Short mmCIF file of C-alpha atoms in Angstrom, two decimals:
data_model
loop_
_atom_site.label_atom_id
_atom_site.label_comp_id
_atom_site.label_asym_id
_atom_site.label_seq_id
_atom_site.Cartn_x
_atom_site.Cartn_y
_atom_site.Cartn_z
CA UNK A 1 -8.69 8.89 15.72
CA UNK A 2 -7.04 12.06 15.00
CA UNK A 3 -4.69 12.74 12.54
CA UNK A 4 -1.81 12.98 14.59
CA UNK A 5 -2.56 9.83 16.50
CA UNK A 6 -2.91 8.39 12.79
CA UNK A 7 0.95 8.89 12.24
CA UNK A 8 2.20 8.36 15.20
CA UNK A 9 0.61 4.72 15.07
CA UNK A 10 1.89 4.64 11.85
CA UNK A 11 5.52 5.11 13.37
CA UNK A 12 4.86 2.83 15.63
CA UNK A 13 3.45 0.34 13.39
CA UNK A 14 6.39 0.67 11.48
CA UNK A 15 8.96 0.74 14.45
CA UNK A 16 7.38 -2.93 14.94
CA UNK A 17 8.77 -3.99 11.34
CA UNK A 18 11.93 -2.45 11.25
CA UNK A 19 13.57 -3.13 13.84
CA UNK A 20 16.34 -0.83 15.97
CA UNK A 21 16.00 1.77 13.50
CA UNK A 22 13.75 4.78 14.61
CA UNK A 23 15.54 7.26 13.85
CA UNK A 24 14.73 6.01 9.73
CA UNK A 25 11.97 5.64 10.63
CA UNK A 26 10.46 9.27 12.45
CA UNK A 27 12.95 10.44 8.96
CA UNK A 28 10.75 8.86 6.31
CA UNK A 29 7.53 10.01 8.27
CA UNK A 30 8.69 13.43 8.72
CA UNK A 31 9.61 13.20 4.72
CA UNK A 32 5.98 12.39 3.60
CA UNK A 33 4.53 14.94 6.39
CA UNK A 34 7.16 18.20 5.03
CA UNK A 35 6.55 17.19 1.34
CA UNK A 36 10.62 16.81 1.08
CA UNK A 37 13.20 13.48 -0.10
CA UNK A 38 15.12 11.67 2.26
CA UNK A 39 18.78 10.03 1.13
CA UNK A 40 19.50 6.88 3.63
CA UNK A 41 23.83 5.64 3.36
CA UNK A 42 23.98 2.21 5.14
CA UNK A 43 25.59 -0.66 4.33
CA UNK A 44 23.10 -3.47 2.92
CA UNK A 45 20.29 -5.35 4.86
CA UNK A 46 19.52 -2.83 6.65
CA UNK A 47 15.86 -2.22 6.98
CA UNK A 48 16.55 0.74 3.77
CA UNK A 49 14.49 -0.63 1.10
CA UNK A 50 11.66 -2.39 4.03
CA UNK A 51 11.33 0.57 5.87
CA UNK A 52 9.18 2.53 2.36
CA UNK A 53 7.61 -0.55 1.42
CA UNK A 54 6.69 -0.80 4.48
CA UNK A 55 5.40 2.41 5.37
CA UNK A 56 3.95 2.08 0.87
CA UNK A 57 1.63 -0.69 2.36
CA UNK A 58 0.29 1.85 4.86
CA UNK A 59 -0.64 4.84 2.56
CA UNK A 60 -2.91 5.19 -0.72
CA UNK A 61 -0.53 5.37 -2.78
CA UNK A 62 2.24 3.79 -5.61
CA UNK A 63 5.22 2.10 -4.28
CA UNK A 64 8.53 1.54 -7.53
CA UNK A 65 11.77 0.68 -6.70
CA UNK A 66 14.24 2.05 -8.75
CA UNK A 67 17.58 0.14 -9.06
CA UNK A 68 20.37 2.10 -10.06
CA UNK A 69 23.17 0.61 -12.07
CA UNK A 70 26.04 2.92 -14.59
CA UNK A 71 24.34 1.50 -17.60
CA UNK A 72 20.64 3.08 -16.89
CA UNK A 73 19.75 5.28 -18.91
CA UNK A 74 17.38 8.73 -17.66
CA UNK A 75 14.16 7.17 -20.54
CA UNK A 76 14.70 4.13 -18.02
CA UNK A 77 12.73 6.86 -14.34
CA UNK A 78 10.95 9.56 -16.83
CA UNK A 79 9.77 7.01 -19.71
CA UNK A 80 10.01 7.22 -22.87
CA UNK A 81 7.06 7.42 -26.76
CA UNK A 82 7.17 4.21 -28.33
CA UNK A 83 6.18 3.77 -31.99
CA UNK A 84 2.11 3.03 -32.05
CA UNK A 85 1.83 1.16 -36.09
CA UNK A 86 -1.89 0.13 -35.23
CA UNK A 87 -2.42 3.71 -34.35
CA UNK A 88 1.14 5.26 -36.50
CA UNK A 89 1.53 8.06 -33.53
CA UNK A 90 4.24 8.03 -30.78
CA UNK A 91 2.33 7.47 -27.46
CA UNK A 92 3.93 8.17 -24.06
CA UNK A 93 5.13 5.57 -21.92
CA UNK A 94 5.43 6.45 -17.85
CA UNK A 95 8.69 5.47 -16.32
CA UNK A 96 9.20 4.24 -13.11
CA UNK A 97 9.30 7.65 -11.38
CA UNK A 98 5.79 7.63 -11.41
CA UNK A 99 4.51 6.94 -8.44
CA UNK A 100 4.20 8.17 -5.04
CA UNK A 101 6.65 6.66 -3.64
CA UNK A 102 10.18 6.11 -5.06
CA UNK A 103 12.76 3.92 -3.39
CA UNK A 104 16.02 4.74 -5.46
CA UNK A 105 18.48 2.19 -4.19
CA UNK A 106 22.35 2.80 -4.84
CA UNK A 107 21.96 6.72 -6.68
CA UNK A 108 25.12 6.72 -6.64
CA UNK A 109 25.96 3.62 -9.04
CA UNK A 110 24.86 5.52 -12.54
CA UNK A 111 26.22 9.07 -13.78
CA UNK A 112 25.06 12.42 -13.60
CA UNK A 113 22.55 12.45 -16.44
CA UNK A 114 20.37 9.44 -14.75
CA UNK A 115 20.72 11.42 -10.71
CA UNK A 116 19.84 14.82 -12.63
CA UNK A 117 17.04 13.15 -14.01
CA UNK A 118 16.00 11.77 -11.23
CA UNK A 119 16.44 15.07 -9.22
CA UNK A 120 14.74 17.05 -11.71
CA UNK A 121 11.62 15.35 -10.92
CA UNK A 122 12.44 15.33 -7.17
CA UNK A 123 12.60 19.32 -7.45
CA UNK A 124 10.20 20.17 -10.19
CA UNK A 125 7.82 17.63 -9.37
CA UNK A 126 7.28 17.27 -13.04
CA UNK A 127 9.15 15.53 -16.60
CA UNK A 128 9.77 17.10 -20.10
CA UNK A 129 9.54 13.80 -22.62
CA UNK A 130 9.96 15.02 -25.71
CA UNK A 131 9.43 18.23 -25.50
CA UNK A 132 5.84 17.51 -23.90
CA UNK A 133 5.27 18.39 -19.96
CA UNK A 134 4.27 15.74 -18.13
CA UNK A 135 3.17 16.35 -13.93
CA UNK A 136 4.00 13.89 -11.24
CA UNK A 137 1.52 13.33 -8.02
CA UNK A 138 1.32 16.15 -4.83
CA UNK A 139 1.83 12.76 -3.58
CA UNK A 140 6.13 12.27 -4.43
CA UNK A 141 8.62 11.33 -1.48
CA UNK A 142 12.21 9.61 -3.01
CA UNK A 143 13.91 7.60 -1.16
CA UNK A 144 17.60 7.01 -2.22
CA UNK A 145 20.14 4.98 -0.54
CA UNK A 146 24.08 5.21 -0.95
CA UNK A 147 26.65 2.37 0.15
CA UNK A 148 29.39 3.53 1.98
CA UNK A 149 31.13 0.80 2.26
CA UNK A 150 31.72 0.51 -1.95
CA UNK A 151 32.79 3.09 -3.43
CA UNK A 152 34.43 2.17 -6.79
CA UNK A 153 32.70 2.41 -10.07
CA UNK A 154 30.15 5.46 -7.86
CA UNK A 155 29.35 8.58 -9.37
CA UNK A 156 29.24 10.80 -5.64
CA UNK A 157 26.17 13.74 -5.62
CA UNK A 158 27.40 16.77 -5.77
CA UNK A 159 27.08 19.31 -2.68
CA UNK A 160 24.57 21.23 -5.14
CA UNK A 161 22.65 17.67 -5.82
CA UNK A 162 22.58 16.62 -2.09
CA UNK A 163 21.13 20.04 -1.45
CA UNK A 164 17.87 18.81 -2.77
CA UNK A 165 17.63 16.15 -0.24
CA UNK A 166 15.53 17.41 2.80
CA UNK A 167 16.89 14.64 5.18
CA UNK A 168 20.13 12.62 5.24
CA UNK A 169 20.35 9.77 7.13
CA UNK A 170 23.20 7.59 8.87
CA UNK A 171 22.34 3.80 9.31
CA UNK A 172 24.30 1.51 12.18
CA UNK A 173 23.87 -2.10 12.52
CA UNK A 174 21.34 -3.85 15.20
CA UNK A 175 22.82 -4.43 18.46
CA UNK A 176 22.74 -7.66 19.61
CA UNK A 177 18.98 -8.06 20.86
CA UNK A 178 18.30 -6.14 18.35
CA UNK A 179 19.74 -8.51 15.70
CA UNK A 180 17.61 -11.43 17.61
CA UNK A 181 13.77 -9.48 17.19
CA UNK A 182 14.95 -9.55 13.82
CA UNK A 183 16.26 -12.48 12.59
CA UNK A 184 12.73 -13.82 15.18
CA UNK A 185 10.61 -11.81 13.33
CA UNK A 186 11.50 -12.39 10.28
CA UNK A 187 10.82 -15.77 10.46
CA UNK A 188 7.03 -15.09 11.98
CA UNK A 189 7.18 -13.42 8.69
CA UNK A 190 7.96 -16.37 6.63
CA UNK A 191 5.26 -18.91 8.38
CA UNK A 192 2.33 -16.35 8.38
CA UNK A 193 2.78 -12.52 6.83
CA UNK A 194 -0.59 -10.66 8.15
CA UNK A 195 -1.15 -7.50 5.68
CA UNK A 196 -0.96 -3.63 7.25
CA UNK A 197 -4.05 -2.75 9.37
CA UNK A 198 -3.35 0.68 9.52
CA UNK A 199 -4.44 2.22 6.39
CA UNK A 200 -3.41 6.42 4.98
CA UNK A 201 -5.58 7.88 2.61
CA UNK A 202 -3.80 10.61 0.89
CA UNK A 203 -6.14 13.11 1.94
CA UNK A 204 -5.33 12.32 5.60
CA UNK A 205 -1.66 13.06 3.80
CA UNK A 206 -2.71 15.89 2.63
CA UNK A 207 -4.60 17.02 5.63
CA UNK A 208 -1.79 16.57 8.09
CA UNK A 209 0.91 18.95 5.62
CA UNK A 210 -2.02 21.07 6.10
CA UNK A 211 -2.24 21.01 10.02
CA UNK A 212 1.71 21.18 9.74
CA UNK A 213 1.61 24.28 8.06
CA UNK A 214 -0.53 25.90 10.97
CA UNK A 215 1.53 25.22 13.64
CA UNK A 216 2.88 28.32 15.80
CA UNK A 217 6.65 28.84 15.06
CA UNK A 218 7.61 31.69 17.75
CA UNK A 219 10.43 34.70 16.69
CA UNK A 220 12.66 33.35 19.19
CA UNK A 221 12.70 29.84 17.50
CA UNK A 222 12.46 31.74 13.99
CA UNK A 223 15.54 33.87 15.71
CA UNK A 224 17.47 30.18 16.83
CA UNK A 225 17.09 28.78 13.24
CA UNK A 226 18.20 31.70 11.55
CA UNK A 227 21.29 31.84 13.15
CA UNK A 228 22.34 28.35 13.27
CA UNK A 229 22.45 28.78 9.98
CA UNK A 230 25.40 32.27 10.12
CA UNK A 231 27.18 30.11 12.20
CA UNK A 232 27.64 27.63 8.45
CA UNK A 233 28.39 31.36 6.78
CA UNK A 234 30.34 32.65 9.58
CA UNK A 235 32.08 30.29 11.01
CA UNK A 236 34.68 32.36 12.85
CA UNK A 237 31.97 34.02 14.65
CA UNK A 238 32.27 30.31 16.81
CA UNK A 239 35.83 29.14 16.76
CA UNK A 240 38.67 28.63 14.64
CA UNK A 241 38.51 25.40 14.72
CA UNK A 242 35.02 25.16 13.57
CA UNK A 243 35.81 28.11 10.23
CA UNK A 244 38.90 26.44 9.68
CA UNK A 245 36.47 22.99 9.01
CA UNK A 246 33.71 24.83 7.02
CA UNK A 247 35.01 26.33 2.62
CA UNK A 248 31.18 27.44 2.58
CA UNK A 249 28.20 27.88 4.26
CA UNK A 250 24.59 26.90 3.95
CA UNK A 251 21.75 28.12 1.14
CA UNK A 252 18.63 29.66 2.51
CA UNK A 253 16.82 26.00 1.49
CA UNK A 254 18.87 24.87 4.51
CA UNK A 255 16.72 26.59 7.26
CA UNK A 256 13.86 26.08 5.34
CA UNK A 257 14.24 23.06 5.82
CA UNK A 258 14.72 23.21 9.03
CA UNK A 259 11.16 24.94 9.60
CA UNK A 260 9.20 22.79 7.83
CA UNK A 261 11.54 19.06 9.94
CA UNK A 262 10.94 20.96 13.49
CA UNK A 263 7.14 21.52 12.60
CA UNK A 264 6.52 17.86 11.23
CA UNK A 265 8.53 16.45 14.76
CA UNK A 266 6.62 19.01 17.09
CA UNK A 267 3.24 17.35 15.75
CA UNK A 268 4.21 13.90 15.67
CA UNK A 269 4.57 14.49 19.39
CA UNK A 270 1.30 15.67 19.95
CA UNK A 271 2.15 19.33 20.47
CA UNK A 272 0.42 22.53 18.34
CA UNK A 273 4.03 24.79 18.99
CA UNK A 274 7.77 24.20 17.64
CA UNK A 275 10.06 24.14 21.05
CA UNK A 276 13.87 24.55 20.03
CA UNK A 277 14.21 20.74 21.54
CA UNK A 278 11.99 20.17 17.82
CA UNK A 279 14.44 22.11 16.21
CA UNK A 280 17.68 20.35 17.90
CA UNK A 281 16.34 16.95 16.45
CA UNK A 282 15.78 17.43 13.69
CA UNK A 283 19.19 20.04 13.02
CA UNK A 284 22.11 17.01 11.83
CA UNK A 285 19.97 15.27 9.11
CA UNK A 286 18.85 19.02 7.94
CA UNK A 287 22.75 19.63 7.70
CA UNK A 288 24.83 17.95 7.80
CA UNK A 289 24.72 16.74 3.97
CA UNK A 290 24.46 20.40 3.07
CA UNK A 291 27.65 21.36 4.69
CA UNK A 292 30.89 22.42 2.51
CA UNK A 293 33.89 20.71 4.56
CA UNK A 294 37.11 22.11 3.97
CA UNK A 295 40.23 19.71 3.31
CA UNK A 296 41.54 20.43 6.59
CA UNK A 297 38.70 19.30 8.29
CA UNK A 298 38.63 15.90 6.30
CA UNK A 299 42.14 15.56 7.17
CA UNK A 300 41.77 15.26 10.70
CA UNK A 301 39.34 13.26 10.20
CA UNK A 302 36.79 16.07 11.02
CA UNK A 303 33.36 14.97 10.19
CA UNK A 304 29.92 16.86 9.18
CA UNK A 305 28.77 15.09 12.23
CA UNK A 306 31.41 17.11 14.65
CA UNK A 307 30.44 19.83 13.09
CA UNK A 308 26.56 20.02 13.56
CA UNK A 309 26.86 18.62 16.99
CA UNK A 310 29.74 21.86 17.42
CA UNK A 311 27.27 24.41 15.86
CA UNK A 312 24.94 22.88 18.49
CA UNK A 313 26.70 22.83 21.29
CA UNK A 314 27.98 26.90 20.67
CA UNK A 315 25.33 28.82 19.10
CA UNK A 316 22.70 29.72 21.66
CA UNK A 317 19.05 28.86 22.05
CA UNK A 318 17.67 32.73 21.34
#
């Protein structure tokens, strides 16, 4: 089995466990392969936790879950030094961030200082405690969740911090058929739980990342991705309505993230080159949380989803 076939099998495996959430499964795998982090927004009970736990069960890596609450401290995430009387010295106790896969559950429930502790680890792949810097593992993915239904007592992530996430995914409720499948799946798991058969090693994941970097991206595709970014910075070129919806454009980090995700999307599809369809399929998830919407847009009920779809419709393929 080739590397791409192994990850295709992983995707099918996860979709059999996480019913009717193919975008969540694909985005989670793309984030892993593109060496980024994922922000998931959806109501409670939509299999967000199950998705990353099922993926962790199929990867050779350590999984930790962090429940964000108002009383959480930065040291509860990064770890702290504990004094040992026997040895008369301080010993560092690692926090839950020292793992390969992290679920940051309801990240907007904790204040900015706590959020920053995690976001620093996400960005720098290191934590600094008591003046000493400690490196995190090369295989490090954070899936953070937000509950869009309850905003009382929350601390929304500012745009500059949202920009640290590679992708942002919205989840909706399952339909009738999917609800029945979920009911039967859970009942079957309660009767006879089965261990995951597929196992992907860290070395395979790193090798897959290297293969993805070697995919061919034509100059026309590069130009198309740049034009999509420029459409957020100079929206008046593509319509007065678009110009009234945006107050600022996305940073170069967005273009870099778009290319990385498009490469992973193409590789998962079994190709060694990137197509415009690859770019368009990941564009909404990569850009929707990086947009700066105007008060006029919010007053009109214009969402970031409307803006990204409008950009895709108006910017021609190079």
